[in-house]
Coordinates of C-alpha atoms in Angstrom, one line a residue:
M1 CA -23.0 -4.0 -34.4
K2 CA -25.1 -5.2 -37.3
N3 CA -27.3 -8.3 -37.0
D4 CA -26.1 -11.0 -39.4
K5 CA -28.1 -13.9 -40.7
H6 CA -28.3 -16.7 -38.1
H7 CA -27.3 -20.3 -38.9
A8 CA -29.8 -23.1 -38.4
G9 CA -30.3 -23.9 -34.7
E10 CA -28.5 -20.8 -33.4
K11 CA -31.5 -18.6 -32.8
S12 CA -32.2 -20.0 -29.4
L13 CA -28.6 -19.4 -28.4
H14 CA -28.8 -15.8 -29.5
D15 CA -32.1 -15.3 -27.6
N16 CA -30.5 -16.8 -24.5
L17 CA -27.7 -14.3 -24.7
L18 CA -30.0 -11.4 -25.1
N19 CA -31.9 -12.5 -22.0
K20 CA -28.7 -12.3 -19.9
A21 CA -28.0 -8.6 -20.5
I22 CA -24.6 -7.2 -19.5
D23 CA -24.6 -4.1 -17.4
R24 CA -21.5 -2.0 -18.1
R25 CA -21.4 -1.1 -14.4
A26 CA -21.3 -4.7 -13.5
F27 CA -18.5 -5.3 -16.0
L28 CA -16.5 -2.5 -14.5
E29 CA -17.1 -3.9 -11.0
G30 CA -16.0 -7.4 -11.9
T31 CA -19.4 -9.0 -11.6
T32 CA -20.2 -9.6 -15.2
K33 CA -22.5 -12.5 -15.9
V34 CA -21.9 -14.1 -19.3
A35 CA -23.9 -16.8 -21.1
G36 CA -22.3 -20.2 -21.6
M37 CA -21.7 -21.1 -25.2
T38 CA -20.6 -24.4 -26.9
L39 CA -17.1 -24.2 -28.4
G40 CA -17.3 -24.6 -32.2
L41 CA -15.8 -23.4 -35.4
T42 CA -19.0 -21.8 -36.7
L43 CA -21.1 -19.3 -34.9
V44 CA -23.1 -16.2 -35.9
N45 CA -20.9 -13.6 -37.5
S46 CA -21.5 -11.1 -34.7
L47 CA -24.1 -10.9 -31.9
T48 CA -25.8 -7.7 -31.1
S49 CA -24.3 -5.9 -28.2
L50 CA -26.2 -6.7 -25.1
S51 CA -28.6 -4.2 -23.6
V52 CA -28.0 -2.4 -20.3
S53 CA -30.1 -3.0 -17.2
A54 CA -28.5 -0.5 -15.0
A55 CA -29.4 0.4 -11.4
S56 CA -31.3 3.6 -11.2
S57 CA -29.4 6.9 -11.0
S58 CA -31.2 8.0 -7.9
S59 CA -30.4 4.8 -5.9
V60 CA -26.6 5.3 -6.6
F61 CA -26.7 9.0 -5.8
N62 CA -28.8 8.9 -2.7
S63 CA -27.4 5.8 -1.1
L64 CA -24.4 7.5 0.2
G65 CA -25.9 9.1 3.3
N66 CA -26.2 12.6 4.6
K67 CA -26.4 15.9 2.8
P68 CA -22.9 17.1 1.8
D69 CA -21.3 20.3 3.0
L70 CA -20.2 21.2 -0.6
V71 CA -21.0 19.9 -4.1
F72 CA -19.4 20.7 -7.4
P73 CA -19.1 19.1 -10.9
V74 CA -15.8 18.9 -12.7
I75 CA -15.5 18.5 -16.4
S76 CA -12.8 19.1 -19.0
D77 CA -11.8 19.1 -22.7
V78 CA -15.1 20.4 -24.0
H79 CA -13.4 21.5 -27.3
I80 CA -16.1 23.8 -28.6
N81 CA -15.3 24.2 -32.4
Y82 CA -16.0 27.2 -34.6
N83 CA -16.7 25.0 -37.6
N84 CA -19.4 22.7 -36.2
N85 CA -21.7 22.4 -33.2
G86 CA -21.1 18.7 -32.3
T87 CA -19.2 19.4 -29.1
L88 CA -21.5 22.4 -28.3
E89 CA -24.5 20.1 -28.3
K90 CA -22.7 17.7 -26.0
F91 CA -21.8 20.5 -23.7
V92 CA -25.4 21.7 -23.5
T93 CA -26.5 18.1 -22.7
T94 CA -23.8 18.0 -20.0
L95 CA -25.0 21.2 -18.3
E96 CA -28.7 20.2 -18.4
Q97 CA -28.0 16.7 -17.1
L98 CA -25.8 17.9 -14.3
N99 CA -28.5 20.4 -13.3
K100 CA -30.9 17.5 -13.1
V101 CA -28.7 15.2 -11.0
V102 CA -27.0 18.0 -9.0
P103 CA -29.7 20.6 -8.6
K104 CA -27.7 22.6 -5.9
Q105 CA -24.1 23.2 -7.0
D106 CA -21.7 25.4 -5.0
A107 CA -19.1 25.5 -7.8
F108 CA -18.6 24.4 -11.4
V109 CA -15.1 23.6 -12.6
V110 CA -13.8 23.1 -16.2
V111 CA -10.2 21.9 -16.3
G112 CA -9.0 23.3 -19.6
D113 CA -9.6 23.0 -23.4
L114 CA -12.8 24.9 -23.3
T115 CA -12.3 25.5 -27.0
D116 CA -10.6 23.7 -29.9
Y117 CA -8.6 26.6 -31.2
G118 CA -9.1 29.5 -28.7
N119 CA -11.1 31.4 -31.3
A120 CA -13.3 34.2 -30.1
S121 CA -16.4 32.6 -31.7
E122 CA -15.6 29.3 -29.8
Y123 CA -15.5 31.1 -26.5
D124 CA -18.8 32.9 -27.4
K125 CA -20.5 29.6 -28.1
F126 CA -19.2 28.1 -24.8
M127 CA -20.2 31.0 -22.7
S128 CA -23.6 31.4 -24.4
A129 CA -24.4 27.8 -23.5
Y130 CA -23.0 28.1 -20.0
N131 CA -24.5 31.4 -18.9
V132 CA -28.1 30.4 -19.5
R133 CA -27.7 27.1 -17.7
K134 CA -25.3 28.0 -14.9
Q135 CA -26.7 27.8 -11.4
P136 CA -26.6 31.4 -10.1
Q137 CA -25.1 30.4 -6.7
A138 CA -22.3 28.3 -8.2
V139 CA -18.8 29.8 -8.4
S140 CA -17.4 29.3 -11.9
M141 CA -13.8 28.2 -12.1
F142 CA -12.1 27.6 -15.5
A143 CA -8.5 26.6 -16.2
I144 CA -6.8 27.3 -19.5
G145 CA -5.7 24.3 -21.6
N146 CA -3.2 23.9 -24.5
H147 CA -5.9 24.1 -27.1
D148 CA -7.1 27.4 -25.8
Y149 CA -3.8 28.8 -27.0
W150 CA -4.1 27.5 -30.6
N151 CA -5.3 30.8 -32.1
G152 CA -2.2 32.4 -33.5
L153 CA -1.9 34.9 -30.7
S154 CA 1.0 35.3 -28.3
A155 CA 0.7 33.3 -25.1
A156 CA 0.0 36.6 -23.2
N157 CA -2.7 37.6 -25.6
A158 CA -4.3 34.1 -25.7
Q159 CA -4.4 34.3 -21.9
K160 CA -5.9 37.8 -22.1
R161 CA -8.6 36.5 -24.4
F162 CA -9.3 33.6 -22.1
C163 CA -9.9 35.9 -19.1
E164 CA -12.0 38.4 -21.1
K165 CA -14.2 35.8 -22.7
T166 CA -14.7 33.6 -19.7
G167 CA -14.9 36.3 -17.0
M168 CA -12.1 34.7 -14.9
E169 CA -10.4 37.3 -12.8
S170 CA -7.0 35.9 -13.4
I171 CA -5.3 33.1 -15.4
Y172 CA -4.6 31.4 -12.0
Y173 CA -6.2 31.9 -8.6
H174 CA -7.1 30.7 -5.2
K175 CA -10.7 30.7 -3.9
V176 CA -12.3 29.7 -0.7
I177 CA -15.9 28.3 -1.0
K178 CA -17.8 27.4 2.1
G179 CA -14.6 27.1 4.0
Y180 CA -12.9 24.8 1.4
H181 CA -9.9 25.8 -0.7
F182 CA -9.8 25.7 -4.5
I183 CA -6.5 26.4 -6.3
V184 CA -6.6 26.7 -10.1
L185 CA -3.4 26.6 -12.1
Y186 CA -2.7 27.4 -15.7
T187 CA -0.6 25.8 -18.4
E188 CA 1.6 28.6 -19.6
D189 CA 1.6 28.1 -23.4
G190 CA 0.1 25.9 -26.1
T191 CA 2.5 23.0 -26.0
T192 CA 0.8 19.7 -25.8
E193 CA 2.8 18.4 -22.9
G194 CA 2.2 21.5 -20.8
T195 CA 4.3 24.1 -19.1
F196 CA 4.3 24.9 -15.4
S197 CA 7.2 27.3 -14.4
V198 CA 9.1 27.3 -11.1
K199 CA 7.5 30.6 -10.4
Q200 CA 4.0 29.2 -10.7
I201 CA 4.9 26.1 -8.6
E202 CA 6.3 28.3 -5.9
W203 CA 3.1 30.3 -5.9
L204 CA 1.2 26.9 -5.6
G205 CA 3.4 26.0 -2.6
E206 CA 2.5 29.2 -0.8
Q207 CA -1.3 28.7 -1.5
L208 CA -1.1 25.2 -0.1
R209 CA 0.6 26.5 3.0
I210 CA -2.2 29.0 3.5
A211 CA -4.9 26.4 3.0
N212 CA -3.2 24.0 5.3
E213 CA -2.9 26.6 8.1
D214 CA -6.5 27.4 7.7
D215 CA -7.6 23.8 8.5
P216 CA -5.2 20.9 8.0
K217 CA -8.0 18.4 8.3
K218 CA -9.9 19.5 5.2
P219 CA -9.3 18.6 1.6
I220 CA -7.5 21.0 -0.7
F221 CA -8.7 21.0 -4.3
V222 CA -6.1 21.7 -7.0
F223 CA -6.9 21.9 -10.7
H224 CA -4.5 21.9 -13.7
H225 CA -5.0 20.8 -17.3
Q226 CA -2.1 18.4 -18.0
P227 CA -1.7 15.5 -15.5
I228 CA 1.4 14.8 -13.5
K229 CA 3.4 12.0 -15.2
G230 CA 3.5 8.7 -13.2
T231 CA 0.1 9.2 -11.5
I232 CA -3.2 8.5 -13.1
Y233 CA -4.3 6.5 -16.1
G234 CA -3.2 8.5 -19.1
S235 CA -0.5 10.4 -17.3
E236 CA 2.0 9.5 -20.0
W237 CA 0.5 12.6 -21.6
G238 CA 1.6 14.7 -18.7
F239 CA 4.4 17.2 -18.4
N240 CA 8.1 16.6 -17.8
Q241 CA 9.5 20.1 -17.2
N242 CA 9.5 20.8 -13.4
R243 CA 7.5 17.6 -12.9
D244 CA 9.3 16.5 -9.7
L245 CA 9.1 20.0 -8.2
F246 CA 5.4 20.1 -8.9
Y247 CA 4.9 16.6 -7.4
D248 CA 7.1 17.3 -4.4
T249 CA 5.2 20.5 -3.7
L250 CA 1.9 18.6 -3.5
K251 CA 3.5 15.7 -1.7
E252 CA 3.7 17.7 1.5
Y253 CA -0.1 17.8 1.7
P254 CA -1.8 14.3 1.7
Q255 CA -5.2 16.1 1.9
V256 CA -4.7 17.4 -1.7
I257 CA -7.0 16.2 -4.4
S258 CA -5.5 17.1 -7.8
F259 CA -7.9 17.2 -10.8
S260 CA -6.5 17.1 -14.4
G261 CA -7.8 16.9 -17.9
H262 CA -6.1 16.7 -21.3
T263 CA -5.9 12.9 -21.8
H264 CA -9.5 12.2 -22.8
Y265 CA -9.0 8.8 -21.1
P266 CA -12.3 7.4 -19.8
L267 CA -13.4 7.4 -16.1
D268 CA -14.3 3.7 -16.3
D269 CA -10.7 2.5 -15.7
P270 CA -9.9 2.1 -12.0
R271 CA -6.5 3.8 -12.5
I272 CA -8.3 7.1 -13.3
I273 CA -7.7 7.7 -9.5
H274 CA -4.3 7.4 -8.0
Q275 CA -3.1 7.7 -4.4
K276 CA 0.5 7.7 -3.1
D277 CA 1.4 10.9 -1.4
F278 CA -1.8 12.7 -2.3
T279 CA -4.8 12.0 -4.5
S280 CA -4.9 12.5 -8.3
I281 CA -7.9 12.0 -10.5
G282 CA -8.5 12.4 -14.2
T283 CA -11.6 14.2 -15.5
S284 CA -12.2 12.5 -18.9
T285 CA -13.7 14.6 -21.7
G286 CA -16.8 16.1 -23.3
A287 CA -15.5 15.7 -26.8
Y288 CA -14.1 12.3 -27.8
L289 CA -12.4 9.3 -26.3
W290 CA -8.6 8.6 -26.4
L291 CA -7.0 5.4 -25.1
D292 CA -3.7 3.7 -24.5
S293 CA -1.6 2.9 -27.5
G294 CA -0.7 -0.5 -28.7
R295 CA -4.2 -2.1 -29.1
I296 CA -5.6 -3.1 -32.4
Q297 CA -8.7 -0.9 -31.9
G298 CA -6.4 2.2 -31.9
E299 CA -5.9 5.1 -29.6
V300 CA -9.1 6.7 -31.0
P301 CA -11.4 3.7 -31.6
E302 CA -14.5 3.5 -33.7
D303 CA -17.3 5.6 -32.3
A304 CA -14.9 7.5 -30.0
G305 CA -17.0 10.6 -30.4
I306 CA -19.8 9.3 -28.3
L307 CA -17.9 9.7 -25.0
N308 CA -19.1 12.5 -22.7
Q309 CA -18.3 12.2 -19.0
A310 CA -18.2 14.2 -15.8
L311 CA -17.2 14.0 -12.1
I312 CA -19.5 15.1 -9.3
V313 CA -17.7 15.8 -6.0
E314 CA -19.5 15.7 -2.7
V315 CA -17.6 17.0 0.4
H316 CA -18.7 15.8 3.8
N317 CA -17.1 16.6 7.1
N318 CA -15.0 13.4 7.2
K319 CA -14.9 12.2 3.6
V320 CA -15.0 13.3 -0.1
I321 CA -17.1 11.2 -2.5
I322 CA -16.4 11.4 -6.2
K323 CA -19.0 10.0 -8.5
R324 CA -18.4 9.2 -12.2
R325 CA -21.1 10.2 -14.6
D326 CA -21.7 8.9 -18.2
I327 CA -23.4 11.9 -19.7
H328 CA -23.8 10.1 -23.0
N329 CA -25.7 7.3 -21.2
D330 CA -27.5 9.5 -18.6
D331 CA -26.3 7.2 -15.8
W332 CA -23.5 6.5 -13.4
T333 CA -20.5 4.4 -14.2
G334 CA -18.6 2.3 -11.6
E335 CA -18.7 2.8 -7.9
P336 CA -18.0 6.2 -6.4
F337 CA -14.5 6.9 -5.1
E338 CA -14.5 7.6 -1.3
I339 CA -11.5 9.5 0.4
S340 CA -11.5 9.7 4.2
Y341 CA -10.4 12.8 6.1
P342 CA -8.3 13.8 8.0
A343 CA -6.0 12.5 5.2
N344 CA -3.4 9.9 6.0
K345 CA -1.5 8.5 3.1
H346 CA -0.8 5.3 5.0
N347 CA -4.6 4.6 4.7
F348 CA -4.9 5.4 1.0
K349 CA -6.8 2.6 -0.8
Y350 CA -6.5 3.7 -4.5
T351 CA -2.8 2.9 -4.7
E352 CA -1.1 1.6 -7.8
D353 CA -0.4 -1.8 -6.2
R354 CA -4.0 -2.3 -4.9
D355 CA -4.9 -5.2 -7.3
K356 CA -3.1 -8.5 -7.3
K357 CA -6.0 -10.6 -8.5
S358 CA -5.9 -12.0 -12.1
P359 CA -8.8 -12.1 -14.4
F360 CA -10.2 -15.4 -15.4
F361 CA -12.4 -17.2 -18.0
T362 CA -15.3 -19.1 -16.6
N363 CA -15.6 -22.8 -17.3
D364 CA -18.3 -22.3 -19.9
A365 CA -16.4 -19.5 -21.8
M366 CA -16.0 -20.1 -25.5
L367 CA -13.7 -19.1 -28.3
S368 CA -14.7 -19.6 -31.9
I369 CA -13.8 -18.7 -35.5
V370 CA -16.3 -16.7 -37.4
N371 CA -16.1 -18.7 -40.6
E372 CA -18.1 -16.2 -42.8
K373 CA -15.4 -13.6 -42.2
T374 CA -12.4 -15.8 -43.0
T375 CA -10.2 -14.5 -45.8
A376 CA -6.8 -15.5 -47.4
T377 CA -4.9 -13.2 -44.9
G378 CA -7.2 -13.1 -41.9
L379 CA -9.4 -14.7 -39.3
V380 CA -12.1 -13.3 -37.1
I381 CA -12.5 -14.7 -33.6
M382 CA -15.4 -14.4 -31.2
F383 CA -15.2 -15.2 -27.5
T384 CA -16.8 -14.8 -24.1
Q385 CA -15.5 -11.9 -22.1
A386 CA -13.5 -12.8 -19.0
K387 CA -14.2 -11.7 -15.4
D388 CA -12.2 -9.7 -13.0
N389 CA -12.6 -8.1 -9.5
L390 CA -12.1 -4.6 -11.0
L391 CA -11.8 -4.4 -14.8
V392 CA -10.9 -6.6 -17.7
H393 CA -8.9 -4.1 -19.8
D394 CA -7.2 -6.1 -22.6
Y395 CA -6.8 -9.5 -24.3
K396 CA -3.5 -10.8 -25.5
V397 CA -4.1 -12.8 -28.7
V398 CA -1.5 -15.1 -30.2
A399 CA -1.8 -16.8 -33.6
R400 CA 0.7 -19.7 -33.9
N401 CA 1.4 -21.5 -37.2
V402 CA 0.5 -25.1 -36.5
E403 CA 2.9 -26.5 -39.1
T404 CA 6.0 -24.5 -38.0
N405 CA 4.9 -23.8 -34.4
E406 CA 6.1 -20.2 -34.9
V407 CA 4.1 -17.2 -33.7
A408 CA 2.7 -15.5 -36.7
K409 CA 0.8 -12.7 -35.0
E410 CA 0.6 -11.4 -31.5
F411 CA -1.3 -8.3 -30.3
L412 CA -3.3 -6.7 -27.5
A413 CA -6.9 -5.7 -28.0
F414 CA -9.2 -3.7 -25.7
S415 CA -12.0 -5.5 -23.9
E416 CA -14.0 -2.5 -25.2
F417 CA -14.9 -1.7 -21.6
Y418 CA -15.5 1.9 -22.8
K419 CA -18.6 0.9 -24.8
D420 CA -22.1 0.8 -23.3
P421 CA -23.2 -1.9 -23.5
V422 CA -19.9 -3.9 -23.3
P423 CA -20.0 -6.3 -26.3
N424 CA -20.2 -9.9 -25.2
P425 CA -19.1 -12.1 -27.0
L426 CA -16.2 -9.8 -28.2
T427 CA -15.3 -10.1 -31.9
L428 CA -11.7 -9.4 -33.0
P429 CA -10.0 -9.6 -36.4
I430 CA -6.6 -11.2 -36.8
D431 CA -5.0 -10.1 -40.1
E432 CA -1.6 -10.3 -41.8
L433 CA -1.7 -14.1 -41.9
M434 CA -0.6 -16.4 -44.7
P435 CA -3.1 -17.9 -47.2
N436 CA -4.2 -21.6 -46.8
T437 CA -2.6 -22.0 -43.4
T438 CA -3.8 -23.4 -40.1
Y439 CA -3.3 -21.4 -36.9
E440 CA -3.9 -22.1 -33.3
I441 CA -5.4 -19.0 -31.7
E442 CA -4.9 -18.5 -27.9
V443 CA -6.4 -15.7 -25.9
H444 CA -5.4 -14.5 -22.4
A445 CA -7.2 -11.8 -20.4
L446 CA -5.4 -8.8 -18.7
D447 CA -6.9 -6.5 -16.1
A448 CA -6.2 -2.8 -15.7
Y449 CA -3.1 -3.5 -13.5
E450 CA -1.6 -6.0 -16.1
N451 CA -2.5 -9.1 -14.1
V452 CA -2.8 -11.9 -16.7
S453 CA -5.3 -14.7 -16.5
N454 CA -4.0 -18.1 -15.5
N455 CA -6.3 -19.9 -17.9
S456 CA -6.8 -19.2 -21.6
L457 CA -9.0 -20.0 -24.5
K458 CA -7.8 -21.8 -27.7
V459 CA -9.2 -22.6 -31.1
L460 CA -7.9 -23.7 -34.5
G461 CA -8.6 -21.8 -37.7
K462 CA -7.5 -22.0 -41.3
T463 CA -7.2 -19.1 -43.8
M464 CA -8.5 -19.4 -47.3
D465 CA -6.6 -19.7 -50.6
G466 CA -6.0 -16.4 -52.3
V467 CA -3.7 -13.7 -53.4
V468 CA -2.7 -10.9 -51.0
E469 CA -3.8 -7.5 -52.5
D470 CA -1.9 -4.3 -51.8
V471 CA -3.6 -1.1 -50.5
T472 CA -4.5 1.2 -53.3
I473 CA -5.9 4.8 -53.5
S474 CA -7.9 6.0 -56.5
L475 CA -9.3 9.5 -57.1
S476 CA -12.3 10.6 -59.1
K477 CA -10.1 13.1 -60.9
N478 CA -6.4 14.1 -61.0
V479 CA -6.8 17.8 -61.6
L480 CA -9.0 19.9 -59.4
N481 CA -10.8 23.1 -60.5
G482 CA -9.3 25.6 -58.1
V483 CA -8.6 25.5 -54.3
E484 CA -12.3 25.0 -53.4
D485 CA -12.9 21.9 -55.6
T486 CA -13.5 18.5 -54.0
V487 CA -12.4 15.0 -55.0
E488 CA -13.8 11.6 -54.3
V489 CA -11.3 9.2 -52.7
T490 CA -11.5 5.4 -52.6
V491 CA -9.1 3.2 -50.6
K492 CA -9.2 -0.5 -51.4
N493 CA -7.8 -3.3 -49.2
A494 CA -7.6 -1.0 -46.2
R495 CA -7.3 -2.4 -42.7
N496 CA -10.1 -2.4 -40.2
P497 CA -9.9 0.7 -37.8
K498 CA -6.6 0.6 -35.9
S499 CA -5.7 4.3 -35.8
D500 CA -4.8 4.1 -39.5
W501 CA -5.1 7.5 -41.1
I502 CA -4.8 9.5 -44.3
G503 CA -2.9 12.7 -44.6
L504 CA -2.4 15.4 -47.4
Y505 CA 1.1 16.7 -48.2
E506 CA 2.8 18.7 -50.8
I507 CA 4.3 16.3 -53.4
N508 CA 7.9 16.6 -52.0
D509 CA 7.1 16.7 -48.3
T510 CA 8.4 14.1 -45.9
P511 CA 5.6 13.1 -43.4
G512 CA 6.6 13.5 -39.8
P513 CA 9.1 16.3 -39.9
I514 CA 6.5 18.2 -41.9
A515 CA 2.9 18.3 -40.6
S516 CA 0.0 17.3 -42.8
I517 CA -2.1 19.9 -44.5
W518 CA -5.2 17.8 -43.7
W519 CA -5.7 14.4 -42.1
M520 CA -8.4 12.0 -40.9
Y521 CA -8.7 8.6 -39.2
T522 CA -9.9 5.8 -41.4
Q523 CA -13.4 4.2 -41.0
V524 CA -13.3 1.0 -43.1
T525 CA -16.2 -1.2 -44.2
D526 CA -15.3 -4.6 -45.7
G527 CA -11.8 -3.4 -46.7
T528 CA -12.9 -0.3 -48.5
L529 CA -12.8 3.3 -47.5
K530 CA -14.7 6.0 -49.4
F531 CA -14.8 9.7 -48.6
T532 CA -14.8 13.2 -50.1
Y533 CA -11.7 15.3 -49.7
N534 CA -12.8 18.9 -49.2
P535 CA -10.1 21.6 -48.9
K536 CA -12.2 23.8 -46.6
N537 CA -11.2 21.4 -43.8
N538 CA -7.5 21.9 -44.3
I539 CA -5.6 22.6 -41.1
Y540 CA -3.0 24.6 -43.0
P541 CA -4.9 26.3 -45.8
G542 CA -2.0 28.6 -46.6
R543 CA -0.1 25.7 -48.0
Y544 CA -2.8 24.7 -50.4
K545 CA -2.5 26.7 -53.7
E546 CA -3.3 26.6 -57.3
G547 CA -0.7 25.2 -59.6
S548 CA 0.7 22.9 -56.9
T549 CA 0.7 19.1 -56.8
Y550 CA -0.3 17.2 -53.6
K551 CA -0.3 13.6 -52.4
L552 CA -2.8 11.7 -50.2
V553 CA -0.9 9.2 -48.1
Y554 CA -2.4 6.2 -46.3
F555 CA -0.6 5.3 -43.0
Y556 CA -0.7 2.1 -40.9
G557 CA -1.0 2.9 -37.2
S558 CA -0.6 6.2 -35.5
G559 CA 2.9 6.8 -36.8
Y560 CA 4.2 7.3 -40.4
D561 CA 4.2 3.8 -41.9
A562 CA 3.1 4.8 -45.4
V563 CA 1.6 2.0 -47.5
A564 CA -0.2 3.8 -50.3
S565 CA -0.5 7.2 -52.0
A566 CA -2.1 9.1 -54.8
T567 CA -1.4 12.5 -56.3
F568 CA -3.5 15.3 -57.8
T569 CA -2.8 18.9 -59.0
V570 CA -4.8 22.0 -58.1
G571 CA -5.5 23.7 -61.4
S572 CA -6.8 27.3 -61.9
K573 CA -10.4 27.8 -61.3
E574 CA -12.5 27.8 -64.5
N575 CA -15.0 30.6 -64.8

């Protein structure tokens, strides 16, 4: 966040806040300390995010007792891309950092989407980085993900490429490492939801039986790319086909720990682990963050590309400890999960009904209007973050027209718990309001389990006079010089980031039934978005031809709510 000019008398307040640094780990554990602030209608535009004063990595890692029998990291969704090295650099950082904090690994697991498109060059990048950093004694186990099929090959040939490039002996397999059983499954095609056939699930059942007969008191580790619907945080992105058969097969074995990727949901949310009949846990991503829908920051919020996380699993003779690592911050996040063995589902503690406590605002919490950012159609609020025993996940914001007593705007916003440091105070925009109108703003806090705070914060704010302006798109030129020419694009009166996006279509295409040739999420500054459209980034280059006319369409939200468009024609390239 940028530092805006302070008002007279507010510098000491800002300094006081900076001296009370918020530790993201403390925020996730419900022990956040926030500075008291006097309620008022004018405060600084935005306060710099507070710095982290985290406990040392070594203290967290070494505080858990004796040397484990088995140690292995689990990562997923690396998404190595043929066209740039951003995720490759993050993968290298992951490997080097894990080697530092886990110097003796017995295995190394990647739960799918090693690549972005399953290209040979992407696998080569992945393996080149991995092979020189892999610990020689660690057994490599990789699962195939849906993105690893997106190469134009048949499913069988995509699987063949996966095995040839990664050195995996099979597309699915069962290994025993130091007496512990590892079962790796495969999604059978490139569909986003995932496909697990009856035949594969029957094979899984047989392997579970073998592992259980070997030693029913030990954990059994199962790995698959897409999650099981109705389990972990993000499992709405899981598979439907044969879901119940898959679940019921695992249900017979409470000692199972099922690891899945795919969602890109962060490890910080306590629902990332789920226990009912067995244990499920998500593995986050090494590429970019994805989140729940329905919040104003969007499913892919600003700076989502920073996220890079990993799990480290320690197996002891009577428990499994799973530690969450922020690779991007070179530190741990949250408390480790601890699962006791022999497993007994009646003793599971990470159940979906484990939290009945509501979050709350402290007595000195404040809510204020940021006057400098008030417009004819919007207000900006700033408020002290609430507290919770596990995690403040969201805020419910309601703007009520004082004159009519009608609700003018109601929405959910993330607490931005996924940032490090967690911003406090939190600043949120309220748009789509009427000019020259007074609103009462009320804010409630919600935790990860949808418990709502009993108390709330309220403030009055008034929008300015003015005329509401429509979203417009302007282009630097309307005729391009061949299929390689670029064009400068300016979008005015755009919304702040909320998963809004821009897509390119043939002039007569209907967005939705027809996929976009190219698209990007918007990154807006002061209502204006500027970027260069470059055809080399087209997802479907075969649909982009000389002599054709195309439209750039601006959409609200993650659906197809089109609010503005502009057209251009691709002319013949001039010599």
